[in-house]
Amino acid sequence: MNVLVWRSLIRYPHRCMCTVTGSSSQVSQPLNYVDGQRVDPKCTQTFDLREPATGKSLRYVASSNEEDVDTAVRSARREFKAWKKFSGFERGNVLKKAANIIRMRSEELARTEVLDTGKPIYEARMDIAGCADTIDYYGGMAAGISGEFLQLSNGNFNYTMREPLGVVGGIGAWNYPFQMATWKSSPALACGNTFVFKPSPFTPLTAVMLGEIYKEAGLPDGCYNVIQGEGETGALLGNHPDVNKMTFTGSVPTGTKVMEACAKGIKHVGLELGGKSPCIIFNDSNLDNAVSGAMMANFFTQGQVCSNGTRVFVQNSIMGPFLAKIVERTKNMKIGNPNHEDTKVGATISEEQALKVLAYVDIAKKEGASVLCGGERVVPDASLSGGYYISPCILVNCEDHMTVVKDEIFGSVMSVLGFDTEQEVISRANDTEFGLAAGVFTNDLKRAHRVASELEAGSLYVNNYNVYPVGVPFGGYKKSGLGRENGPEALDLFTQVKSVYVEMGDVEAPF
Ligand code: NDP
């Protein structure tokens, strides 16, 4: 979701020109994917899947129980023995083919993502294009996964091998469902692991489509599996004794539980958790770029973005012009049917999440903040009256101690805070338990790098925000997570090093 993805849409215009509307056919089919087949889970316990755009029930989805989880893990374990013996080049070829199939089916995938998430179609298209690129990237990297050679004395030597971990379990949140399935599975598969994924119960559809795409690309059955379910299913996966690593995206409290489960089993764990990131705007920045950046830091996917820079620090000397421009542009954002081409704000994922966001706006007002625009439920038209649409909100008169400035809201609520000096804003920006991302807008080159080096965050943006070019590592400092997704770092985290010592002479034993 960024300029680079826009460019790739221009390069591959077919990605957005077809008019596939087959997303609803995805709803009625079985939604577990085990051993290369769509299957229904054994469990009869179900949860209601609703379309965020309308609030209407799409279907009931069965939760996977212990037997279902075990079947998927056993399938992944069985196939691991074969998949790890493919060369990196062969594994990469499968991934590269999958990336091309995603590009061919991009409109169908994007429409299905809209059905599941309520995000606007223009964003879903960017997400899908970025996912194809990520799988392509790891397809290209796979052939180069290798160990090292170390010459020792007397002709002895040591070499290392980068071996896969085994069965990887993945659990995702609901804001970027296809992206989570691809960001987690493609590096895992590139390294020779097999994979079992539990999507969020709010967004079960596209992860299963990915299974079919991998199969069509030549991935052996059992290498990629999907089990649907709620928290209980996720806990079964994390606690399964035959899972070697968990890769999780979600909130800090659930991430803590996943880490506890991994600690009990001494398993590898990767965590992508929440954030409350700062976006700092100095008075020497290009104001139009800074306003664009602050909007991108807050308003994609109805504000439900972990890396959002929701604490927008603006140097006091430009506060007036900044607010005038950003309020005007924010009020112009079209709120509406997420399937419409001109919609910029779609539906919140659920009623519960929408009420939580609106409650935060109320708390902000009670604590002394003022609403400059938005923060209200909107009904774009009668057919969408069951969906939860919230106008993007800008809060001023905010102070660092306020609830709305401290908590991750996960909705389009921007808190604007004034500051005077560089040192002051760095210390206030870092005063949080999170450390996922941060942005700095300035035309002073030295200041840009000085501030970037002082901010405690895994992803730093200078004069931009929320761009995710393929190949760039992503992950958090502090409570925002452990490990990195994307980039070469992810390959290290899905492999383990075997060190092989080779003696060329006789053994000199001391006994
Ligand atoms: P949750 O932590 O509530 O849920 C994440 C997933 O974990 C869901 O599939 C959930 O199922 C499942 N789960 C719940 N309990 C357990 C358990 N005990 N063991 C294993 N899995 C369990 O997060 P949300 O889905 O509400 O997503 C929002 C959060 O995700 C925000 O904090 C956001 O910042 C973060 N996030 C982080 C990103 C990053 O890359 N850093 C990206 C996107 C989101 P169920 O829904 O049934 O509870």
Coordinates of C-alpha atoms and ligand atoms in Angstrom, one line a residue:
M1 CA 0.0 0.0 0.0
N2 CA 2.3 2.7 -1.2
V3 CA 3.8 4.6 -4.0
L4 CA 5.8 1.6 -5.2
V5 CA 2.7 -0.6 -5.3
W6 CA 0.9 2.2 -7.3
R7 CA 3.8 2.0 -9.7
S8 CA 3.4 -1.7 -10.0
L9 CA -0.3 -1.3 -10.7
I10 CA 0.7 0.9 -13.6
R11 CA 3.2 -1.6 -14.8
Y12 CA 0.7 -4.5 -14.7
P13 CA -2.6 -2.7 -15.6
H14 CA -4.5 -6.1 -15.9
R15 CA -4.3 -6.3 -12.1
C16 CA -7.0 -3.7 -11.8
M17 CA -8.9 -3.7 -15.1
C18 CA -10.9 -6.9 -14.9
T19 CA -14.3 -6.9 -13.3
V20 CA -14.4 -10.1 -11.4
T21 CA -17.2 -10.3 -8.9
G22 CA -16.9 -13.9 -7.9
S23 CA -16.0 -13.2 -4.3
S24 CA -19.3 -14.3 -3.0
S25 CA -18.7 -17.8 -4.4
Q26 CA -15.8 -18.1 -1.9
V27 CA -18.3 -17.8 1.0
S28 CA -20.2 -21.1 0.6
Q29 CA -17.3 -23.5 0.2
P30 CA -15.6 -25.4 3.0
L31 CA -13.1 -23.0 4.7
N32 CA -10.5 -25.4 6.2
Y33 CA -7.7 -26.3 3.8
V34 CA -5.9 -29.5 4.8
D35 CA -3.7 -31.8 2.7
G36 CA -4.4 -29.9 -0.5
Q37 CA -8.2 -30.0 -0.1
R38 CA -11.0 -27.7 1.2
V39 CA -12.6 -29.6 4.1
D40 CA -15.2 -28.9 6.8
P41 CA -13.9 -29.2 10.3
K42 CA -15.2 -32.0 12.6
C43 CA -16.3 -29.6 15.2
T44 CA -20.0 -28.5 15.2
Q45 CA -19.3 -25.3 17.2
T46 CA -19.7 -22.3 14.8
F47 CA -19.1 -18.5 14.7
D48 CA -21.0 -16.0 12.6
L49 CA -19.2 -14.4 9.7
R50 CA -20.5 -11.0 8.9
E51 CA -19.9 -8.7 6.0
P52 CA -18.5 -5.4 7.5
A53 CA -20.0 -3.3 4.6
T54 CA -23.6 -4.2 5.4
G55 CA -23.4 -6.0 8.8
K56 CA -25.3 -8.9 7.2
S57 CA -24.4 -12.5 8.1
L58 CA -22.6 -14.2 5.3
R59 CA -22.6 -17.7 6.9
Y60 CA -21.6 -19.6 10.0
V61 CA -18.1 -21.0 10.1
A62 CA -17.2 -24.1 12.1
S63 CA -14.4 -23.7 14.6
S64 CA -11.6 -26.2 14.4
N65 CA -11.2 -28.4 17.4
E66 CA -8.3 -30.5 18.8
E67 CA -8.8 -33.2 16.2
D68 CA -8.9 -30.7 13.3
V69 CA -5.8 -28.9 14.4
D70 CA -4.0 -32.2 14.9
T71 CA -4.9 -33.4 11.5
A72 CA -3.6 -30.3 9.9
V73 CA -0.3 -30.4 11.9
R74 CA 0.2 -34.1 11.1
S75 CA -0.3 -33.4 7.4
A76 CA 2.3 -30.6 7.6
R77 CA 4.7 -32.8 9.5
R78 CA 4.4 -35.7 7.0
E79 CA 5.0 -33.4 4.1
F80 CA 7.9 -31.6 5.8
K81 CA 10.1 -34.7 5.2
A82 CA 9.7 -34.3 1.4
W83 CA 9.5 -30.5 1.1
K84 CA 12.8 -29.8 3.0
K85 CA 14.6 -32.0 0.4
F86 CA 13.6 -29.8 -2.5
S87 CA 16.4 -27.4 -3.5
G88 CA 15.9 -23.8 -2.7
F89 CA 15.7 -23.1 -6.5
E90 CA 12.9 -25.6 -6.8
R91 CA 11.0 -24.2 -3.9
G92 CA 11.5 -20.7 -5.3
N93 CA 10.0 -21.7 -8.6
V94 CA 6.8 -22.8 -6.9
L95 CA 6.6 -19.5 -5.1
K96 CA 7.3 -17.4 -8.2
K97 CA 4.5 -19.3 -10.0
A98 CA 2.2 -18.6 -7.1
A99 CA 3.0 -14.9 -7.3
N100 CA 2.0 -14.9 -11.0
I101 CA -1.3 -16.7 -10.3
I102 CA -2.1 -14.1 -7.6
R103 CA -1.5 -11.4 -10.3
M104 CA -3.9 -13.1 -12.7
R105 CA -6.5 -13.6 -10.0
S106 CA -5.9 -10.2 -8.3
E107 CA -9.3 -8.7 -8.9
E108 CA -11.1 -11.7 -7.4
L109 CA -8.8 -11.7 -4.5
A110 CA -9.2 -8.0 -3.9
R111 CA -13.0 -8.2 -4.1
T112 CA -13.0 -11.1 -1.6
E113 CA -10.8 -9.1 0.7
V114 CA -13.3 -6.2 0.5
L115 CA -16.1 -8.6 1.4
D116 CA -14.2 -9.9 4.4
T117 CA -12.7 -6.7 5.7
G118 CA -14.8 -3.7 4.5
K119 CA -11.7 -1.9 3.3
P120 CA -12.0 0.2 0.1
I121 CA -11.3 -1.7 -3.2
Y122 CA -8.5 0.6 -4.1
E123 CA -6.6 -0.4 -1.0
A124 CA -7.4 -4.1 -1.3
R125 CA -5.9 -4.0 -4.8
M126 CA -2.7 -2.4 -3.5
D127 CA -2.6 -5.1 -0.7
I128 CA -2.9 -8.0 -3.2
A129 CA -0.3 -6.5 -5.6
G130 CA 2.1 -6.2 -2.6
C131 CA 1.4 -9.8 -1.6
A132 CA 2.3 -11.1 -5.0
D133 CA 5.5 -9.1 -4.9
T134 CA 6.4 -10.5 -1.5
I135 CA 5.9 -14.1 -2.6
D136 CA 8.0 -13.3 -5.7
Y137 CA 10.7 -11.9 -3.6
Y138 CA 11.0 -15.0 -1.4
G139 CA 10.8 -17.1 -4.5
G140 CA 13.9 -15.3 -5.8
M141 CA 15.7 -15.5 -2.4
A142 CA 15.1 -19.3 -1.9
A143 CA 17.9 -20.4 -4.2
G144 CA 20.4 -18.4 -2.2
I145 CA 19.7 -19.7 1.3
S146 CA 23.0 -21.3 2.3
G147 CA 25.5 -21.8 5.1
E148 CA 29.1 -20.8 5.5
F149 CA 32.5 -22.4 5.3
L150 CA 35.2 -22.0 7.9
Q151 CA 38.8 -23.2 7.3
L152 CA 40.4 -24.5 10.5
S153 CA 43.9 -25.6 11.4
N154 CA 45.6 -28.7 9.8
G155 CA 43.1 -28.9 7.0
N156 CA 40.2 -29.4 9.3
F157 CA 37.2 -27.4 8.5
N158 CA 33.7 -26.5 9.5
Y159 CA 30.6 -25.7 7.5
T160 CA 27.2 -24.6 8.5
M161 CA 23.9 -25.5 7.0
R162 CA 20.7 -23.4 7.2
E163 CA 18.0 -25.9 7.9
P164 CA 14.3 -25.4 8.2
L165 CA 12.6 -25.5 11.6
G166 CA 9.9 -27.9 10.7
V167 CA 6.1 -27.1 11.1
V168 CA 5.4 -23.4 11.5
G169 CA 2.1 -22.3 12.9
G170 CA 0.7 -18.9 11.9
I171 CA -2.0 -16.8 13.5
G172 CA -3.3 -13.6 11.9
A173 CA -5.4 -10.5 12.7
W174 CA -8.2 -9.2 10.5
N175 CA -6.9 -5.9 9.0
Y176 CA -4.6 -7.5 6.3
P177 CA -5.8 -11.1 6.0
F178 CA -4.2 -12.1 2.7
Q179 CA -1.1 -10.1 3.5
M180 CA -0.6 -12.0 6.8
A181 CA -1.1 -15.4 5.2
T182 CA 1.5 -14.5 2.5
W183 CA 4.0 -12.6 4.7
K184 CA 4.2 -15.5 7.0
S185 CA 3.9 -18.5 4.7
S186 CA 6.2 -17.4 1.8
P187 CA 9.5 -17.0 3.8
A188 CA 8.6 -20.1 5.8
L189 CA 8.0 -22.2 2.7
A190 CA 11.1 -20.7 0.9
C191 CA 13.2 -22.1 3.8
G192 CA 11.7 -25.6 3.5
N193 CA 9.2 -25.4 6.4
T194 CA 5.6 -26.5 6.1
F195 CA 2.8 -24.2 7.4
V196 CA -0.5 -24.3 9.3
F197 CA -2.4 -21.0 9.4
K198 CA -5.3 -19.8 11.5
P199 CA -6.8 -16.6 10.1
S200 CA -8.8 -14.2 12.3
P201 CA -12.4 -15.4 12.6
F202 CA -13.5 -12.1 11.1
T203 CA -11.6 -12.7 7.8
P204 CA -11.4 -16.4 6.9
L205 CA -11.8 -16.3 3.1
T206 CA -8.6 -15.3 1.3
A207 CA -6.1 -17.5 3.2
V208 CA -7.9 -20.6 1.8
M209 CA -7.7 -19.2 -1.7
L210 CA -3.9 -18.9 -1.2
G211 CA -3.9 -22.6 -0.5
E212 CA -5.4 -23.3 -3.9
I213 CA -3.1 -20.9 -5.6
Y214 CA 0.0 -22.6 -4.0
K215 CA -1.4 -26.0 -5.1
E216 CA -1.8 -24.8 -8.7
A217 CA 1.7 -23.5 -8.6
G218 CA 3.0 -26.9 -7.7
L219 CA 3.2 -26.9 -3.9
P220 CA 2.8 -30.5 -2.6
D221 CA -0.3 -31.2 -0.7
G222 CA 0.1 -30.7 3.1
C223 CA 2.8 -28.0 2.9
Y224 CA 0.2 -25.2 3.4
N225 CA -2.9 -25.7 5.6
V226 CA -5.6 -23.5 6.9
I227 CA -7.7 -24.1 10.0
Q228 CA -10.5 -21.7 10.9
G229 CA -11.4 -20.9 14.4
E230 CA -11.4 -18.4 17.3
G231 CA -8.9 -18.0 20.2
E232 CA -9.4 -21.6 21.4
T233 CA -8.2 -22.9 18.0
G234 CA -5.2 -20.5 18.0
A235 CA -4.3 -21.8 21.5
L236 CA -4.5 -25.4 20.3
L237 CA -2.1 -24.6 17.5
G238 CA 0.3 -22.7 19.7
N239 CA 0.3 -25.6 22.2
H240 CA 0.6 -28.4 19.7
P241 CA 3.7 -30.4 20.5
D242 CA 4.6 -31.0 16.9
V243 CA 4.7 -27.3 15.9
N244 CA 8.2 -25.9 16.0
K245 CA 7.6 -22.2 15.6
M246 CA 4.7 -19.8 16.0
T247 CA 4.4 -16.6 14.0
F248 CA 1.7 -14.4 15.4
T249 CA 0.1 -11.0 14.5
G250 CA -2.3 -9.4 16.9
S251 CA -2.6 -7.6 20.2
V252 CA -0.1 -7.6 23.0
P253 CA -2.3 -9.6 25.5
T254 CA -2.8 -12.4 23.0
G255 CA 0.8 -12.2 21.9
T256 CA 1.8 -12.8 25.5
K257 CA -0.3 -15.9 25.6
V258 CA 1.2 -17.2 22.4
M259 CA 4.7 -16.5 23.8
E260 CA 3.8 -18.4 27.0
A261 CA 2.7 -21.4 25.0
C262 CA 6.0 -21.3 23.0
A263 CA 8.0 -20.9 26.2
K264 CA 6.4 -24.1 27.6
G265 CA 7.3 -26.0 24.4
I266 CA 10.7 -24.2 23.9
K267 CA 9.5 -23.2 20.5
H268 CA 10.7 -20.3 18.3
V269 CA 8.3 -17.4 18.2
G270 CA 7.8 -14.3 16.1
L271 CA 5.4 -11.6 17.3
E272 CA 4.0 -8.6 15.4
L273 CA 1.9 -6.7 17.9
G274 CA 0.3 -3.3 18.5
G275 CA 1.6 0.2 18.4
K276 CA 1.0 3.8 19.3
S277 CA 3.5 5.4 16.9
P278 CA 4.6 9.0 16.7
C279 CA 4.6 11.1 13.5
I280 CA 6.7 14.2 14.0
I281 CA 6.3 17.3 11.8
F282 CA 8.9 20.0 12.1
N283 CA 8.3 23.6 10.9
D284 CA 10.8 23.3 8.1
S285 CA 9.0 20.4 6.4
N286 CA 7.0 20.7 3.1
L287 CA 3.6 21.2 4.6
D288 CA 1.6 19.5 1.8
N289 CA 3.8 16.4 2.1
A290 CA 3.5 16.4 5.9
V291 CA -0.3 16.6 5.7
S292 CA -0.3 13.7 3.2
G293 CA 2.0 11.7 5.4
A294 CA -0.1 12.3 8.6
M295 CA -3.2 11.2 6.7
M296 CA -1.4 8.1 5.4
A297 CA -0.2 7.5 9.0
N298 CA -3.8 7.4 10.2
F299 CA -6.5 6.7 7.7
F300 CA -5.7 3.5 5.7
T301 CA -8.1 0.6 6.4
Q302 CA -10.4 2.7 8.6
G303 CA -7.4 3.3 10.9
Q304 CA -7.0 -0.3 11.7
V305 CA -3.3 -0.4 11.0
C306 CA -0.8 -1.5 13.6
S307 CA 2.0 0.9 12.4
N308 CA -0.2 4.0 12.4
G309 CA 1.3 7.2 13.6
T310 CA -1.6 8.2 15.7
R311 CA 0.3 10.6 17.9
V312 CA 0.9 13.5 15.4
F313 CA 3.4 15.9 17.0
V314 CA 3.3 19.3 15.1
Q315 CA 5.8 22.1 15.9
N316 CA 3.7 24.8 17.4
S317 CA 4.8 27.5 15.0
I318 CA 3.1 25.7 12.1
M319 CA 0.1 24.3 14.0
G320 CA -2.5 26.7 12.5
P321 CA -1.7 26.1 8.8
F322 CA -1.2 22.4 9.4
L323 CA -4.6 22.0 11.0
A324 CA -6.3 24.1 8.3
K325 CA -5.0 21.9 5.5
I326 CA -5.5 18.5 7.2
V327 CA -9.0 19.2 8.3
E328 CA -10.0 20.3 4.8
R329 CA -8.5 17.2 3.1
T330 CA -9.8 14.8 5.8
K331 CA -13.4 16.1 5.4
N332 CA -13.1 15.5 1.6
M333 CA -12.4 11.8 2.1
K334 CA -15.3 9.9 0.5
I335 CA -17.0 7.5 3.0
G336 CA -19.0 4.8 1.3
N337 CA -19.5 1.4 -0.2
P338 CA -16.1 -0.2 -0.1
N339 CA -16.7 -1.7 -3.6
H340 CA -17.0 1.7 -5.2
E341 CA -14.0 3.1 -7.0
D342 CA -14.0 6.5 -5.4
T343 CA -14.5 5.3 -1.8
K344 CA -11.6 6.2 0.5
V345 CA -13.2 5.2 3.8
G346 CA -14.9 1.8 4.1
A347 CA -16.5 0.0 7.0
T348 CA -15.1 -0.8 10.4
I349 CA -14.5 -4.6 10.8
S350 CA -17.3 -5.1 13.4
E351 CA -19.9 -3.4 15.5
E352 CA -17.8 -4.2 18.6
Q353 CA -14.7 -2.5 17.1
A354 CA -16.7 0.5 15.9
L355 CA -18.3 1.0 19.4
K356 CA -14.8 0.8 20.9
V357 CA -13.5 3.5 18.5
L358 CA -16.5 5.8 19.2
A359 CA -16.1 5.3 23.0
Y360 CA -12.5 6.5 22.7
V361 CA -13.7 9.7 21.0
D362 CA -16.1 10.2 24.0
I363 CA -13.3 9.6 26.5
A364 CA -11.1 12.1 24.7
K365 CA -13.7 14.8 24.9
K366 CA -14.3 14.1 28.6
E367 CA -10.6 14.3 29.2
G368 CA -10.4 17.8 27.5
A369 CA -9.6 17.1 23.9
S370 CA -11.6 18.8 21.1
V371 CA -12.9 17.2 17.9
L372 CA -11.9 19.2 14.8
C373 CA -13.7 16.8 12.5
G374 CA -15.2 13.3 12.3
G375 CA -15.5 10.7 15.1
E376 CA -19.1 10.0 14.3
R377 CA -21.0 7.1 12.8
V378 CA -22.1 7.7 9.3
V379 CA -24.7 5.8 7.2
P380 CA -23.5 6.4 3.5
D381 CA -26.8 5.0 2.1
A382 CA -29.7 2.9 3.3
S383 CA -28.3 -0.4 1.9
L384 CA -25.3 0.1 4.2
S385 CA -27.2 0.9 7.3
G386 CA -26.1 -2.3 9.0
G387 CA -22.4 -1.5 8.5
Y388 CA -20.3 0.6 10.8
Y389 CA -18.8 3.6 9.0
I390 CA -17.0 6.2 11.1
S391 CA -15.8 9.6 9.8
P392 CA -12.0 10.0 10.2
C393 CA -11.4 12.0 13.3
I394 CA -8.9 14.7 14.2
L395 CA -8.5 15.6 17.9
V396 CA -6.7 18.7 19.2
N397 CA -5.9 20.0 22.6
C398 CA -4.5 16.6 23.4
E399 CA -2.0 16.0 26.1
D400 CA 0.4 13.1 26.6
H401 CA -1.3 11.7 29.7
M402 CA -4.7 11.3 28.0
T403 CA -6.2 7.8 27.4
V404 CA -6.6 8.5 23.7
V405 CA -2.9 9.4 23.4
K406 CA -1.7 6.4 25.4
D407 CA -3.9 3.5 24.2
E408 CA -3.9 1.8 20.8
I409 CA -7.4 2.6 19.4
F410 CA -7.2 0.8 16.1
G411 CA -9.6 3.2 14.3
S412 CA -9.3 6.5 12.4
V413 CA -8.6 8.8 15.4
M414 CA -5.6 11.1 15.1
S415 CA -4.4 12.9 18.2
V416 CA -2.5 16.2 17.3
L417 CA 0.0 17.3 19.9
G418 CA 2.0 20.6 19.8
F419 CA 5.8 20.7 20.6
D420 CA 8.5 23.4 20.6
T421 CA 12.0 21.7 20.5
E422 CA 13.6 18.6 19.0
Q423 CA 14.8 17.2 22.3
E424 CA 11.4 17.7 23.9
V425 CA 9.6 15.9 21.0
I426 CA 12.0 12.9 21.0
S427 CA 11.5 12.3 24.6
R428 CA 7.7 12.5 24.4
A429 CA 7.6 10.4 21.3
N430 CA 9.6 7.6 23.0
D431 CA 7.4 7.8 26.2
T432 CA 5.4 4.7 25.3
E433 CA 5.5 0.9 25.8
F434 CA 5.2 0.4 22.1
G435 CA 7.9 0.8 19.4
L436 CA 6.5 -0.3 16.0
A437 CA 7.0 2.7 13.8
A438 CA 7.7 6.4 13.7
G439 CA 7.8 9.2 11.2
V440 CA 9.7 12.5 10.9
F441 CA 9.0 15.2 8.4
T442 CA 11.7 17.8 8.0
N443 CA 13.8 19.3 5.2
D444 CA 16.9 19.5 7.5
L445 CA 18.9 16.4 6.4
K446 CA 21.0 16.2 9.6
R447 CA 18.0 16.6 11.8
A448 CA 16.1 13.9 9.9
H449 CA 18.9 11.3 10.6
R450 CA 19.5 12.5 14.1
V451 CA 15.8 12.1 15.1
A452 CA 15.5 8.8 13.2
S453 CA 18.4 7.4 15.2
E454 CA 16.9 8.6 18.5
L455 CA 13.4 7.3 18.0
E456 CA 12.7 3.8 19.5
A457 CA 10.9 2.0 16.7
G458 CA 11.4 -0.8 14.3
S459 CA 10.3 1.1 11.2
L460 CA 11.3 4.7 10.7
Y461 CA 9.9 6.9 8.0
V462 CA 11.6 10.1 6.9
N463 CA 9.3 12.4 4.9
N464 CA 6.7 9.6 4.3
Y465 CA 4.6 7.2 6.3
N466 CA 3.2 3.6 6.1
V467 CA 5.0 2.6 2.9
Y468 CA 6.0 -1.1 2.7
P469 CA 8.3 -1.7 -0.2
V470 CA 9.0 -5.4 -0.8
G471 CA 12.2 -6.6 0.9
V472 CA 12.2 -4.1 3.7
P473 CA 12.2 -5.7 7.2
F474 CA 9.2 -4.9 9.4
G475 CA 8.7 -5.4 13.1
G476 CA 8.6 -3.8 16.5
Y477 CA 10.8 -2.6 19.3
K478 CA 9.7 -2.9 23.0
K479 CA 6.2 -4.4 23.4
S480 CA 5.4 -4.1 19.7
G481 CA 7.0 -7.4 19.0
L482 CA 9.8 -9.8 18.5
G483 CA 11.6 -10.7 15.2
R484 CA 11.0 -9.2 11.8
E485 CA 8.8 -10.0 8.8
N486 CA 9.9 -9.3 5.2
G487 CA 13.4 -8.8 4.0
P488 CA 16.3 -11.2 4.4
E489 CA 15.9 -11.2 8.2
A490 CA 12.8 -13.3 7.9
L491 CA 14.8 -16.1 6.3
D492 CA 17.1 -16.3 9.4
L493 CA 14.1 -16.5 11.6
F494 CA 12.6 -19.5 9.7
T495 CA 15.8 -21.5 9.7
Q496 CA 18.2 -23.0 12.3
V497 CA 22.0 -23.3 11.9
K498 CA 23.6 -26.7 11.9
S499 CA 27.4 -26.6 12.4
V500 CA 29.4 -29.5 10.9
Y501 CA 33.0 -30.0 12.1
V502 CA 35.2 -32.2 9.9
E503 CA 38.4 -33.8 11.2
M504 CA 41.0 -34.5 8.5
G505 CA 43.7 -36.0 10.8
D506 CA 43.8 -38.5 13.7
V507 CA 41.9 -37.9 16.9
E508 CA 44.3 -36.6 19.6
A509 CA 42.5 -37.8 22.7
P510 CA 43.8 -36.9 26.2
F511 CA 42.9 -40.4 27.6
Ligands
NDP1 P1 -6.1 -10.3 18.8 O1 -4.8 -10.4 19.5 O2 -7.4 -10.2 19.5 O3 -6.3 -11.7 17.9 C1 -5.3 -12.1 17.0 C2 -5.5 -13.5 16.7 O4 -5.2 -14.4 17.8 C3 -7.0 -13.9 16.3 O5 -7.0 -14.8 15.3 C4 -7.5 -14.4 17.6 O6 -8.7 -15.2 17.5 C5 -6.3 -15.3 18.1 N1 -6.3 -15.7 19.5 C6 -7.0 -15.2 20.5 N2 -6.7 -15.8 21.7 C7 -5.6 -16.7 21.3 C8 -4.8 -17.6 22.1 N3 -5.0 -17.7 23.4 N4 -3.8 -18.2 21.5 C9 -3.6 -18.1 20.1 N5 -4.4 -17.2 19.4 C10 -5.4 -16.6 19.9 O7 -5.9 -9.2 17.7 P2 -6.9 -8.6 16.6 O8 -7.3 -9.7 15.7 O9 -8.0 -7.9 17.4 O10 -6.0 -7.6 15.8 C11 -5.8 -6.3 16.3 C12 -4.4 -6.2 17.0 O11 -3.4 -6.7 16.0 C13 -3.9 -4.8 17.2 O12 -3.3 -4.7 18.5 C14 -2.9 -4.5 16.1 O13 -2.0 -3.5 16.5 C15 -2.3 -5.8 16.0 N6 -1.7 -5.9 14.6 C16 -0.3 -5.9 14.6 C17 0.3 -5.9 13.3 C18 1.8 -6.0 13.2 O14 2.3 -6.3 12.2 N7 2.6 -5.6 14.2 C19 -0.5 -5.9 12.1 C20 -1.9 -6.0 12.3 C21 -2.5 -6.0 13.5 P3 -10.1 -14.4 18.1 O15 -10.3 -13.3 17.2 O16 -11.1 -15.5 18.1 O17 -9.8 -14.0 19.5

